[in-house]
């Protein structure tokens, strides 16, 4: 049975249920008996079936009698519910994102849900959502104080009074967790950081639930872990496949698509956000694309420009590939690499990268700049090719020596050493060598393999000293591996690459000091770089 009065009354009920979700109590909506009494008081005695009701409703004015008002469905006035205390939207990156309240303990979306459109997802950071709903502010602070370690918590007894005090004293201009940490430190005398406060447990309803939706409103992912949602959405995009993705734009084999702006502000479906035009490599061409951050756009643009350079100068690519393939020693040394494509092709591409993209010149964003780039460096392509071949041969020669030395160290006494060295080699010689070797590491590869051989030469009879040195570098390598696993694939992470470089230089300083480091490195410098890489990965993830 459908009727307009029922639709109206259901909407009114939903409105009151939202009010109860905001105050987290079931004390506003009337009981079922009150609803029955409302209808019984207005329906005549002869209306006791659906057909009789339909006939009665045809009389003008009767349907209006069955429409409830807010007063009919509420037990009390909820004066504590104000737009200021329980807003209907949250301001993020210049946009108003809708909020949805629900009171259903145990449900996945109990509490408040913010809908984040996919174009805003990568730019959103957890700090944007750390400030609690104003009406739940004191409750949130109370729960945080109760979650403090006992030694700190005892300074805030009774907790409710201190929570109310904190609500009036914390610095509103600062990010919420940073302001709370500062207040706790000042009042208790025990230092706490924003990260430590953010890690304190809270009931689910006091933690924002995120719903990621596309521009058509379709839900793509939902949960309370923003970083996990970003990874989930990226993985979902990857599963669309290359074919579907390539339909987003036209393929280009030369620069015939105009100039690429560094940043553009766009408005779509009522949302305003920034995009960063770039190029996406498709193997046999490139397409114009948009990235959500400037760092990602620059990383994609570098690869796209490299592809266009190879397509524009096919004879140079053939020359480099032929030169590499003719170097028999290089080909023999490369046989142990786990490459997904012929090493000659990979090295020819590296020649292009070293020739045209190795300096600090800004990447081209127009056809004229691209042509000028090729013209400026084309004459030295042969020289660069020779240098890449010699450098790669030298690196792989040192790698072979290190692997032979490692193979000679057998037995349980060398198990920890074997594990550490194998992990190091996987970092230095990743899949798709040499393209996937960070630019900072590439010039120093022979030195790193040479330093590794020195370490292995000293290892027999010196296991205790080797273990002591290994323990110094292990925290940094573990931090790097952890961050690498969290970092979005297919994107550039300069701070993470620099961390890997610094770890290798640290190894040189520990195991082969006579080879000298390329930069000063220490435990403190590594710790600082780990923090920079952590922030970078956190923002990306």
Protein backbone atom coordinates (compact mmCIF):
# COMPACT_ATOMS: atom_id res chain seq x y z
CA UNK A 1 0.00 0.00 0.00
CA UNK A 2 1.41 3.35 -1.05
CA UNK A 3 0.13 6.74 -0.02
CA UNK A 4 1.64 10.19 0.21
CA UNK A 5 0.81 10.53 3.90
CA UNK A 6 2.80 7.35 4.65
CA UNK A 7 5.76 8.63 2.68
CA UNK A 8 5.59 11.92 4.59
CA UNK A 9 5.34 10.18 7.96
CA UNK A 10 8.24 7.82 7.20
CA UNK A 11 10.43 10.77 6.28
CA UNK A 12 9.42 12.44 9.56
CA UNK A 13 10.36 9.28 11.46
CA UNK A 14 13.74 9.17 9.75
CA UNK A 15 14.28 12.82 10.70
CA UNK A 16 13.67 12.00 14.37
CA UNK A 17 15.87 8.89 14.18
CA UNK A 18 18.70 11.14 12.97
CA UNK A 19 18.07 13.40 15.96
CA UNK A 20 18.37 10.37 18.27
CA UNK A 21 21.54 9.30 16.46
CA UNK A 22 23.05 12.69 17.23
CA UNK A 23 22.28 12.57 20.95
CA UNK A 24 22.94 8.78 21.07
CA UNK A 25 19.69 8.10 23.00
CA UNK A 26 16.29 6.58 22.16
CA UNK A 27 14.24 9.12 24.04
CA UNK A 28 12.80 11.42 21.39
CA UNK A 29 10.63 9.31 19.06
CA UNK A 30 7.25 8.27 20.45
CA UNK A 31 6.40 4.59 20.99
CA UNK A 32 4.33 2.43 18.63
CA UNK A 33 1.19 2.87 20.74
CA UNK A 34 1.31 6.64 20.24
CA UNK A 35 1.47 6.10 16.48
CA UNK A 36 -1.55 3.79 16.61
CA UNK A 37 -3.48 6.26 18.73
CA UNK A 38 -2.75 9.01 16.17
CA UNK A 39 -4.33 7.02 13.33
CA UNK A 40 -7.24 5.69 15.42
CA UNK A 41 -8.18 9.21 16.46
CA UNK A 42 -8.48 10.31 12.82
CA UNK A 43 -9.86 7.32 10.95
CA UNK A 44 -13.66 6.75 11.00
CA UNK A 45 -14.95 3.42 12.35
CA UNK A 46 -15.96 2.07 8.93
CA UNK A 47 -12.36 2.26 7.62
CA UNK A 48 -11.12 -1.21 8.57
CA UNK A 49 -9.57 -2.48 5.31
CA UNK A 50 -7.15 -1.28 2.62
CA UNK A 51 -9.93 -0.87 0.08
CA UNK A 52 -12.01 1.17 2.56
CA UNK A 53 -8.97 3.33 3.35
CA UNK A 54 -8.29 3.95 -0.34
CA UNK A 55 -11.91 4.99 -0.89
CA UNK A 56 -11.85 7.29 2.15
CA UNK A 57 -8.62 8.95 1.03
CA UNK A 58 -10.27 10.03 -2.24
CA UNK A 59 -12.31 12.59 -0.33
CA UNK A 60 -10.42 15.94 -0.50
CA UNK A 61 -8.72 16.84 2.76
CA UNK A 62 -8.83 13.38 4.32
CA UNK A 63 -5.25 12.46 3.39
CA UNK A 64 -4.05 15.66 5.06
CA UNK A 65 -5.59 14.48 8.33
CA UNK A 66 -3.18 11.53 8.42
CA UNK A 67 -0.02 13.57 7.94
CA UNK A 68 1.91 13.79 11.17
CA UNK A 69 3.78 16.81 12.46
CA UNK A 70 7.05 16.80 14.37
CA UNK A 71 5.14 17.31 17.60
CA UNK A 72 3.10 14.17 16.88
CA UNK A 73 6.17 11.93 16.74
CA UNK A 74 8.39 13.39 19.47
CA UNK A 75 8.22 13.03 23.25
CA UNK A 76 10.21 16.18 23.94
CA UNK A 77 11.91 19.14 22.34
CA UNK A 78 15.54 18.30 21.57
CA UNK A 79 16.91 21.76 22.31
CA UNK A 80 20.45 20.37 22.62
CA UNK A 81 20.49 19.52 18.90
CA UNK A 82 21.70 22.59 17.03
CA UNK A 83 23.31 22.97 13.60
CA UNK A 84 26.46 24.20 15.30
CA UNK A 85 26.78 21.13 17.53
CA UNK A 86 25.66 18.61 14.93
CA UNK A 87 26.47 19.96 11.46
CA UNK A 88 25.11 18.32 8.33
CA UNK A 89 28.40 18.72 6.42
CA UNK A 90 32.13 18.97 7.00
CA UNK A 91 34.44 21.42 5.20
CA UNK A 92 37.34 19.57 3.54
CA UNK A 93 39.64 20.88 0.79
CA UNK A 94 37.26 23.72 0.01
CA UNK A 95 34.21 21.45 -0.31
CA UNK A 96 31.27 20.68 1.97
CA UNK A 97 31.14 16.89 2.44
CA UNK A 98 27.82 15.51 3.72
CA UNK A 99 27.59 13.84 7.14
CA UNK A 100 25.26 10.98 8.00
CA UNK A 101 24.43 10.10 11.62
CA UNK A 102 23.44 6.63 12.81
CA UNK A 103 22.74 5.21 16.26
CA UNK A 104 23.19 1.45 16.00
CA UNK A 105 25.97 0.16 18.28
CA UNK A 106 27.84 -2.68 16.64
CA UNK A 107 26.94 -1.64 13.10
CA UNK A 108 29.82 -0.93 10.72
CA UNK A 109 28.64 2.66 10.20
CA UNK A 110 27.53 3.45 13.76
CA UNK A 111 28.28 7.08 14.61
CA UNK A 112 28.96 9.58 11.84
CA UNK A 113 29.81 8.83 8.21
CA UNK A 114 31.39 11.35 5.86
CA UNK A 115 31.06 10.78 2.14
CA UNK A 116 34.33 11.52 0.36
CA UNK A 117 34.10 11.82 -3.44
CA UNK A 118 36.87 9.85 -5.14
CA UNK A 119 38.51 12.94 -6.76
CA UNK A 120 39.14 14.31 -3.25
CA UNK A 121 40.36 11.04 -1.73
CA UNK A 122 44.09 11.32 -2.37
CA UNK A 123 44.20 14.93 -1.19
CA UNK A 124 42.35 14.06 2.04
CA UNK A 125 44.48 13.39 5.12
CA UNK A 126 43.33 12.05 8.47
CA UNK A 127 44.05 15.43 10.09
CA UNK A 128 41.16 16.88 8.05
CA UNK A 129 38.76 14.67 10.01
CA UNK A 130 40.36 14.56 13.47
CA UNK A 131 38.22 17.31 14.98
CA UNK A 132 35.21 15.63 16.60
CA UNK A 133 31.58 16.52 16.03
CA UNK A 134 31.10 19.53 18.38
CA UNK A 135 28.23 17.81 20.19
CA UNK A 136 30.49 14.81 20.89
CA UNK A 137 33.56 16.84 21.75
CA UNK A 138 33.53 16.42 25.53
CA UNK A 139 32.69 12.72 25.20
CA UNK A 140 35.63 12.26 22.82
CA UNK A 141 38.04 14.06 25.17
CA UNK A 142 36.69 12.01 28.10
CA UNK A 143 37.36 8.74 26.27
CA UNK A 144 40.85 9.88 25.27
CA UNK A 145 41.74 10.77 28.87
CA UNK A 146 40.41 7.41 30.07
CA UNK A 147 42.56 5.65 27.47
CA UNK A 148 45.80 7.26 28.67
CA UNK A 149 48.45 5.06 30.31
CA UNK A 150 47.76 4.74 34.04
CA UNK A 151 50.81 6.81 35.02
CA UNK A 152 49.47 9.74 32.99
CA UNK A 153 45.76 9.15 33.58
CA UNK A 154 46.03 9.61 37.34
CA UNK A 155 46.66 13.33 36.76
CA UNK A 156 43.14 13.66 35.30
CA UNK A 157 40.92 12.33 38.08
CA UNK A 158 37.98 12.91 38.02
CA UNK A 159 38.06 12.48 34.25
CA UNK A 160 34.71 14.15 33.37
CA UNK A 161 35.72 17.38 35.09
CA UNK A 162 39.11 17.47 33.38
CA UNK A 163 37.49 16.69 30.02
CA UNK A 164 35.13 19.64 30.42
CA UNK A 165 38.10 21.82 31.37
CA UNK A 166 40.13 20.63 28.38
CA UNK A 167 37.22 21.44 26.06
CA UNK A 168 37.48 25.09 27.07
CA UNK A 169 41.29 25.35 27.21
CA UNK A 170 42.69 23.51 24.16
CA UNK A 171 43.97 25.62 21.28
CA UNK A 172 41.22 25.58 18.64
CA UNK A 173 43.57 26.88 15.94
CA UNK A 174 45.60 23.66 16.02
CA UNK A 175 44.85 20.18 14.71
CA UNK A 176 42.73 18.41 17.36
CA UNK A 177 45.15 15.66 18.41
CA UNK A 178 48.06 18.11 18.49
CA UNK A 179 46.03 20.48 20.70
CA UNK A 180 45.00 17.67 23.07
CA UNK A 181 48.60 16.38 23.27
CA UNK A 182 49.82 19.88 24.11
CA UNK A 183 47.16 20.26 26.83
CA UNK A 184 47.90 16.84 28.36
CA UNK A 185 51.63 17.65 28.41
CA UNK A 186 51.04 21.00 30.08
CA UNK A 187 48.60 19.75 32.73
CA UNK A 188 50.21 16.39 33.58
CA UNK A 189 53.86 17.28 33.07
CA UNK A 190 54.28 14.13 30.93
CA UNK A 191 55.15 14.80 27.31
CA UNK A 192 52.80 13.34 24.72
CA UNK A 193 52.79 13.71 20.95
CA UNK A 194 49.86 14.12 18.58
CA UNK A 195 50.66 10.68 17.14
CA UNK A 196 50.45 9.07 20.59
CA UNK A 197 47.10 10.71 21.29
CA UNK A 198 45.74 9.71 17.87
CA UNK A 199 46.72 6.10 18.59
CA UNK A 200 44.66 5.97 21.81
CA UNK A 201 41.60 3.69 21.47
CA UNK A 202 38.19 5.30 20.99
CA UNK A 203 34.75 3.71 20.64
CA UNK A 204 33.90 3.27 16.97
CA UNK A 205 31.09 5.81 17.04
CA UNK A 206 33.60 8.53 17.99
CA UNK A 207 35.84 7.68 15.02
CA UNK A 208 34.74 8.95 11.61
CA UNK A 209 33.47 6.34 9.18
CA UNK A 210 34.47 7.12 5.58
CA UNK A 211 32.38 6.31 2.53
CA UNK A 212 34.26 6.78 -0.75
CA UNK A 213 31.94 7.41 -3.69
CA UNK A 214 32.39 8.17 -7.37
CA UNK A 215 30.92 11.29 -8.93
CA UNK A 216 27.69 9.40 -9.64
CA UNK A 217 27.27 8.57 -5.94
CA UNK A 218 28.19 4.87 -6.20
CA UNK A 219 29.98 3.61 -3.08
CA UNK A 220 33.49 2.36 -3.88
CA UNK A 221 34.73 1.56 -0.37
CA UNK A 222 33.78 2.20 3.24
CA UNK A 223 35.52 1.96 6.61
CA UNK A 224 37.26 3.89 9.37
CA UNK A 225 40.86 3.48 8.14
CA UNK A 226 41.46 6.23 5.57
CA UNK A 227 44.82 4.83 4.44
CA UNK A 228 43.35 1.36 3.92
CA UNK A 229 40.50 2.87 1.90
CA UNK A 230 42.95 4.69 -0.36
CA UNK A 231 44.80 1.43 -1.00
CA UNK A 232 41.54 -0.40 -1.63
CA UNK A 233 40.37 2.15 -4.18
CA UNK A 234 43.75 2.08 -5.96
CA UNK A 235 43.64 -1.71 -6.12
CA UNK A 236 40.13 -1.50 -7.53
CA UNK A 237 41.34 0.86 -10.23
CA UNK A 238 44.19 -1.51 -11.10
CA UNK A 239 41.71 -4.38 -11.54
CA UNK A 240 39.89 -2.41 -14.22
CA UNK A 241 42.73 -3.43 -16.49
CA UNK A 242 44.87 -1.58 -18.98
CA UNK A 243 42.31 -1.81 -21.78
CA UNK A 244 39.50 -0.10 -19.90
CA UNK A 245 41.88 2.51 -18.49
CA UNK A 246 43.22 3.35 -21.92
CA UNK A 247 39.75 4.32 -23.08
CA UNK A 248 39.98 7.42 -20.91
CA UNK A 249 41.97 9.32 -23.50
CA UNK A 250 43.43 9.21 -27.00
CA UNK A 251 46.79 7.54 -27.59
CA UNK A 252 49.62 9.74 -28.86
CA UNK A 253 52.92 8.71 -30.42
CA UNK A 254 54.16 12.27 -30.70
CA UNK A 255 53.58 15.55 -28.87
CA UNK A 256 50.42 16.65 -30.69
CA UNK A 257 48.13 17.30 -27.71
CA UNK A 258 49.00 20.88 -26.80
CA UNK A 259 50.53 22.24 -23.61
CA UNK A 260 50.18 20.60 -20.20
CA UNK A 261 49.42 22.97 -17.32
CA UNK A 262 51.17 22.32 -14.02
CA UNK A 263 47.88 22.52 -12.11
CA UNK A 264 44.25 23.06 -12.99
CA UNK A 265 41.29 23.84 -10.76
CA UNK A 266 38.20 21.97 -11.94
CA UNK A 267 34.57 21.82 -10.84
CA UNK A 268 32.64 18.61 -11.41
CA UNK A 269 29.29 17.59 -9.95
CA UNK A 270 29.41 20.50 -7.53
CA UNK A 271 32.92 19.69 -6.29
CA UNK A 272 35.91 21.96 -6.68
CA UNK A 273 39.36 20.38 -6.60
CA UNK A 274 42.80 20.58 -8.18
CA UNK A 275 44.14 18.15 -10.77
CA UNK A 276 47.65 17.93 -12.16
CA UNK A 277 47.85 17.25 -15.91
CA UNK A 278 50.43 14.65 -16.90
CA UNK A 279 51.16 11.83 -19.35
CA UNK A 280 50.58 8.12 -18.80
CA UNK A 281 52.85 5.66 -20.58
CA UNK A 282 50.90 2.98 -22.48
CA UNK A 283 53.88 1.19 -24.03
CA UNK A 284 53.14 1.99 -27.67
CA UNK A 285 52.12 5.56 -26.92
CA UNK A 286 51.04 7.95 -24.18
CA UNK A 287 47.76 9.46 -23.11
CA UNK A 288 47.00 12.75 -21.42
CA UNK A 289 45.90 12.04 -17.85
CA UNK A 290 45.27 13.71 -14.51
CA UNK A 291 47.07 13.00 -11.24
CA UNK A 292 45.81 13.92 -7.81
CA UNK A 293 49.15 15.30 -6.58
CA UNK A 294 51.99 17.23 -8.19
CA UNK A 295 54.56 14.61 -7.10
CA UNK A 296 52.58 11.84 -8.82
CA UNK A 297 52.11 14.00 -11.91
CA UNK A 298 55.86 14.66 -12.19
CA UNK A 299 56.66 10.96 -11.77
CA UNK A 300 54.19 9.95 -14.49
CA UNK A 301 55.30 12.79 -16.75
CA UNK A 302 58.94 11.67 -16.57
CA UNK A 303 58.00 8.18 -17.74
CA UNK A 304 55.67 9.58 -20.40
CA UNK A 305 58.32 11.95 -21.78
CA UNK A 306 60.77 9.04 -21.87
CA UNK A 307 58.30 6.98 -23.92
CA UNK A 308 57.74 9.85 -26.37
CA UNK A 309 61.50 10.35 -26.73
CA UNK A 310 61.95 6.68 -27.64
CA UNK A 311 59.08 6.85 -30.14
CA UNK A 312 60.47 10.06 -31.64
CA UNK A 313 64.03 8.71 -31.97
CA UNK A 314 63.58 5.04 -32.94
CA UNK A 315 66.99 4.79 -34.64
CA UNK A 316 68.78 5.86 -31.47
CA UNK A 317 66.89 3.22 -29.50
CA UNK A 318 67.87 0.52 -32.01
CA UNK A 319 71.48 1.70 -31.84
CA UNK A 320 71.60 1.50 -28.05
CA UNK A 321 69.90 -1.89 -27.96
CA UNK A 322 72.33 -3.26 -30.57
CA UNK A 323 75.36 -1.89 -28.70
CA UNK A 324 74.17 -3.52 -25.47
CA UNK A 325 73.37 -6.85 -27.13
CA UNK A 326 76.81 -6.95 -28.77
CA UNK A 327 78.58 -6.63 -25.42
CA UNK A 328 78.94 -10.35 -24.65
CA UNK A 329 80.28 -9.90 -21.12
CA UNK A 330 77.36 -7.65 -20.23
CA UNK A 331 74.84 -10.15 -21.58
CA UNK A 332 76.46 -13.02 -19.65
CA UNK A 333 76.54 -11.04 -16.41
CA UNK A 334 72.88 -10.09 -16.83
CA UNK A 335 71.68 -13.67 -17.16
CA UNK A 336 71.15 -13.94 -13.42
CA UNK A 337 68.77 -10.98 -13.33
CA UNK A 338 65.06 -11.60 -12.90
CA UNK A 339 63.95 -9.21 -15.64
CA UNK A 340 60.49 -9.25 -17.20
CA UNK A 341 61.87 -8.10 -20.58
CA UNK A 342 65.11 -8.48 -22.56
CA UNK A 343 67.97 -6.74 -20.77
CA UNK A 344 69.11 -5.05 -24.00
CA UNK A 345 65.72 -3.32 -24.27
CA UNK A 346 65.82 -2.28 -20.61
CA UNK A 347 69.33 -0.88 -20.96
CA UNK A 348 68.49 0.97 -24.18
CA UNK A 349 65.67 2.66 -22.29
CA UNK A 350 68.13 3.50 -19.51
CA UNK A 351 70.37 5.16 -22.09
CA UNK A 352 67.47 7.42 -23.08
CA UNK A 353 66.74 8.23 -19.45
CA UNK A 354 70.39 9.08 -18.70
CA UNK A 355 70.79 11.14 -21.86
CA UNK A 356 67.59 13.18 -21.87
CA UNK A 357 66.29 13.17 -18.28
CA UNK A 358 69.31 13.03 -16.00
CA UNK A 359 69.76 16.75 -15.33
CA UNK A 360 67.70 19.04 -13.11
CA UNK A 361 65.99 20.79 -16.03
CA UNK A 362 62.19 20.98 -15.56
CA UNK A 363 60.31 18.38 -17.58
CA UNK A 364 58.83 19.64 -20.84
CA UNK A 365 55.17 20.58 -20.88
CA UNK A 366 54.82 21.69 -24.49
CA UNK A 367 55.87 20.41 -27.92
CA UNK A 368 58.43 23.21 -28.25
CA UNK A 369 60.03 22.35 -24.90
CA UNK A 370 60.05 18.64 -25.77
CA UNK A 371 61.71 19.26 -29.14
CA UNK A 372 64.27 21.55 -27.50
CA UNK A 373 65.07 18.85 -24.94
CA UNK A 374 65.78 16.27 -27.64
CA UNK A 375 67.81 18.72 -29.71
CA UNK A 376 69.88 19.80 -26.72
CA UNK A 377 71.00 16.30 -25.76
CA UNK A 378 70.79 14.24 -28.96
CA UNK A 379 74.43 14.77 -29.92
CA UNK A 380 75.73 13.08 -26.78
CA UNK A 381 73.58 9.96 -27.06
CA UNK A 382 76.45 7.75 -28.25
CA UNK A 383 78.68 8.89 -25.40
CA UNK A 384 75.92 8.27 -22.84
CA UNK A 385 75.25 4.82 -24.28
CA UNK A 386 78.91 3.86 -23.84
CA UNK A 387 78.87 5.16 -20.29
CA UNK A 388 75.71 3.23 -19.39
CA UNK A 389 77.17 0.03 -20.83
CA UNK A 390 80.44 0.42 -18.93
CA UNK A 391 78.71 1.38 -15.70
CA UNK A 392 76.24 -1.52 -15.89
CA UNK A 393 79.01 -3.99 -16.75
CA UNK A 394 81.05 -2.77 -13.79
CA UNK A 395 78.06 -3.02 -11.43
CA UNK A 396 77.11 -6.52 -12.58
CA UNK A 397 80.72 -7.66 -12.37
CA UNK A 398 80.85 -6.56 -8.73
CA UNK A 399 77.44 -8.18 -8.16
CA UNK A 400 78.76 -11.49 -9.50
CA UNK A 401 81.75 -11.30 -7.15
CA UNK A 402 79.46 -10.63 -4.18
CA UNK A 403 77.16 -13.52 -5.09
CA UNK A 404 80.08 -15.93 -5.49
CA UNK A 405 81.45 -14.91 -2.10
CA UNK A 406 78.00 -15.25 -0.52
CA UNK A 407 77.58 -18.76 -1.98
CA UNK A 408 80.83 -19.83 -0.30
CA UNK A 409 79.52 -18.96 3.16
CA UNK A 410 77.45 -21.96 4.17
CA UNK A 411 76.19 -23.35 7.45
CA UNK A 412 74.06 -22.23 10.38
CA UNK A 413 76.71 -19.75 11.55
CA UNK A 414 76.07 -17.62 8.45
CA UNK A 415 72.28 -17.94 8.29
CA UNK A 416 71.53 -14.44 9.63
CA UNK A 417 74.17 -12.96 7.32
CA UNK A 418 72.74 -14.84 4.32
CA UNK A 419 69.22 -13.55 5.08
CA UNK A 420 70.38 -9.95 5.48
CA UNK A 421 72.46 -9.96 2.29
CA UNK A 422 69.70 -11.55 0.20
CA UNK A 423 67.31 -8.83 1.37
CA UNK A 424 69.88 -6.18 0.49
CA UNK A 425 70.37 -7.60 -3.00
CA UNK A 426 66.62 -7.60 -3.59
CA UNK A 427 66.61 -3.90 -2.75
CA UNK A 428 69.57 -3.14 -5.04
CA UNK A 429 68.59 -5.35 -7.97
CA UNK A 430 64.77 -5.21 -8.08
CA UNK A 431 62.63 -6.50 -10.90
CA UNK A 432 62.83 -4.60 -14.21
CA UNK A 433 66.47 -3.68 -13.64
CA UNK A 434 67.75 -1.04 -14.23
CA UNK A 435 64.59 1.08 -14.68
CA UNK A 436 63.38 0.41 -11.15
CA UNK A 437 66.69 1.36 -9.49
CA UNK A 438 66.20 4.81 -7.89
CA UNK A 439 68.20 7.54 -9.59
CA UNK A 440 70.06 8.32 -6.35
CA UNK A 441 71.41 4.76 -6.13
CA UNK A 442 72.28 4.15 -9.78
CA UNK A 443 75.69 5.93 -9.88
CA UNK A 444 76.85 4.09 -6.75
CA UNK A 445 75.83 0.50 -7.50
CA UNK A 446 79.39 -0.79 -8.15
CA UNK A 447 80.51 0.67 -4.82
CA UNK A 448 77.63 -0.94 -2.94
CA UNK A 449 78.38 -4.38 -4.39
CA UNK A 450 82.08 -3.87 -3.70
CA UNK A 451 81.31 -2.92 -0.10
CA UNK A 452 79.18 -6.04 0.21
CA UNK A 453 82.07 -8.20 -1.01
CA UNK A 454 84.36 -6.56 1.58
CA UNK A 455 81.85 -7.43 4.27
CA UNK A 456 81.63 -11.04 3.11
CA UNK A 457 85.44 -11.30 2.95
CA UNK A 458 85.64 -10.34 6.63
CA UNK A 459 82.74 -12.49 7.80
CA UNK A 460 84.49 -15.86 8.39
CA UNK A 461 85.74 -15.91 11.96
CA UNK A 462 84.23 -12.46 12.52
CA UNK A 463 80.53 -13.29 12.86
CA UNK A 464 80.09 -11.50 16.19
CA UNK A 465 81.39 -8.18 14.85
CA UNK A 466 79.33 -8.57 11.66
CA UNK A 467 76.20 -9.21 13.73
CA UNK A 468 76.88 -6.09 15.83
CA UNK A 469 77.18 -3.93 12.70
CA UNK A 470 74.13 -5.55 11.15
CA UNK A 471 72.09 -4.69 14.25
CA UNK A 472 72.94 -1.02 13.71
CA UNK A 473 71.45 -0.95 10.23
CA UNK A 474 68.54 -3.36 10.80
CA UNK A 475 66.09 -0.79 12.32
CA UNK A 476 66.46 1.41 9.24
CA UNK A 477 66.07 -1.48 6.78
CA UNK A 478 63.00 -2.73 8.64
CA UNK A 479 61.49 0.76 8.63
CA UNK A 480 62.21 1.05 4.90
CA UNK A 481 60.59 -2.31 4.11
CA UNK A 482 57.56 -1.44 6.22
CA UNK A 483 57.09 1.92 4.48
CA UNK A 484 57.70 0.36 1.07
CA UNK A 485 54.89 -2.13 1.70
CA UNK A 486 52.56 0.73 2.66
CA UNK A 487 53.48 3.03 -0.23
CA UNK A 488 51.08 3.04 -3.21
CA UNK A 489 52.51 1.11 -6.14
CA UNK A 490 53.12 2.88 -9.44
CA UNK A 491 53.77 6.26 -7.82
CA UNK A 492 56.96 8.16 -7.06
CA UNK A 493 58.24 8.46 -3.50
CA UNK A 494 61.37 10.67 -3.46
CA UNK A 495 61.83 10.61 0.31
CA UNK A 496 61.51 6.83 0.41
CA UNK A 497 64.08 6.53 -2.40
CA UNK A 498 66.42 8.81 -0.50
CA UNK A 499 66.01 6.64 2.59
CA UNK A 500 67.11 3.58 0.60
CA UNK A 501 70.13 5.51 -0.68
CA UNK A 502 71.09 6.61 2.83
CA UNK A 503 70.76 3.02 4.12
CA UNK A 504 73.23 1.80 1.50
CA UNK A 505 75.65 4.61 2.33
CA UNK A 506 75.29 3.69 6.01
CA UNK A 507 76.25 0.11 5.14
CA UNK A 508 79.36 1.43 3.39
CA UNK A 509 80.30 3.42 6.50
CA UNK A 510 79.92 0.31 8.66
CA UNK A 511 81.39 -2.47 6.51
CA UNK A 512 83.77 -0.73 4.07
CA UNK A 513 84.78 2.66 5.40
CA UNK A 514 87.69 3.01 2.98
CA UNK A 515 85.24 3.24 0.05
CA UNK A 516 83.91 6.55 1.47
CA UNK A 517 80.28 7.63 1.60
CA UNK A 518 78.62 9.96 -0.87
CA UNK A 519 76.99 11.94 1.94
CA UNK A 520 77.27 12.18 5.74
CA UNK A 521 75.10 9.51 7.32
CA UNK A 522 74.40 8.49 10.92
CA UNK A 523 71.72 6.94 13.11
CA UNK A 524 70.26 10.41 13.74
CA UNK A 525 70.21 11.36 10.04
CA UNK A 526 68.60 8.02 9.21
CA UNK A 527 65.93 8.54 11.88
CA UNK A 528 65.15 12.00 10.46
CA UNK A 529 64.89 10.58 6.95
CA UNK A 530 62.65 7.73 8.12
CA UNK A 531 60.28 10.34 9.55
CA UNK A 532 60.27 12.31 6.27
CA UNK A 533 59.58 9.11 4.33
CA UNK A 534 56.85 8.14 6.81
CA UNK A 535 55.09 11.48 6.31
CA UNK A 536 55.40 11.11 2.53
CA UNK A 537 53.92 7.60 2.55
CA UNK A 538 51.18 8.62 4.99
CA UNK A 539 50.09 11.44 2.71
CA UNK A 540 50.20 9.21 -0.35
CA UNK A 541 48.42 6.30 1.31
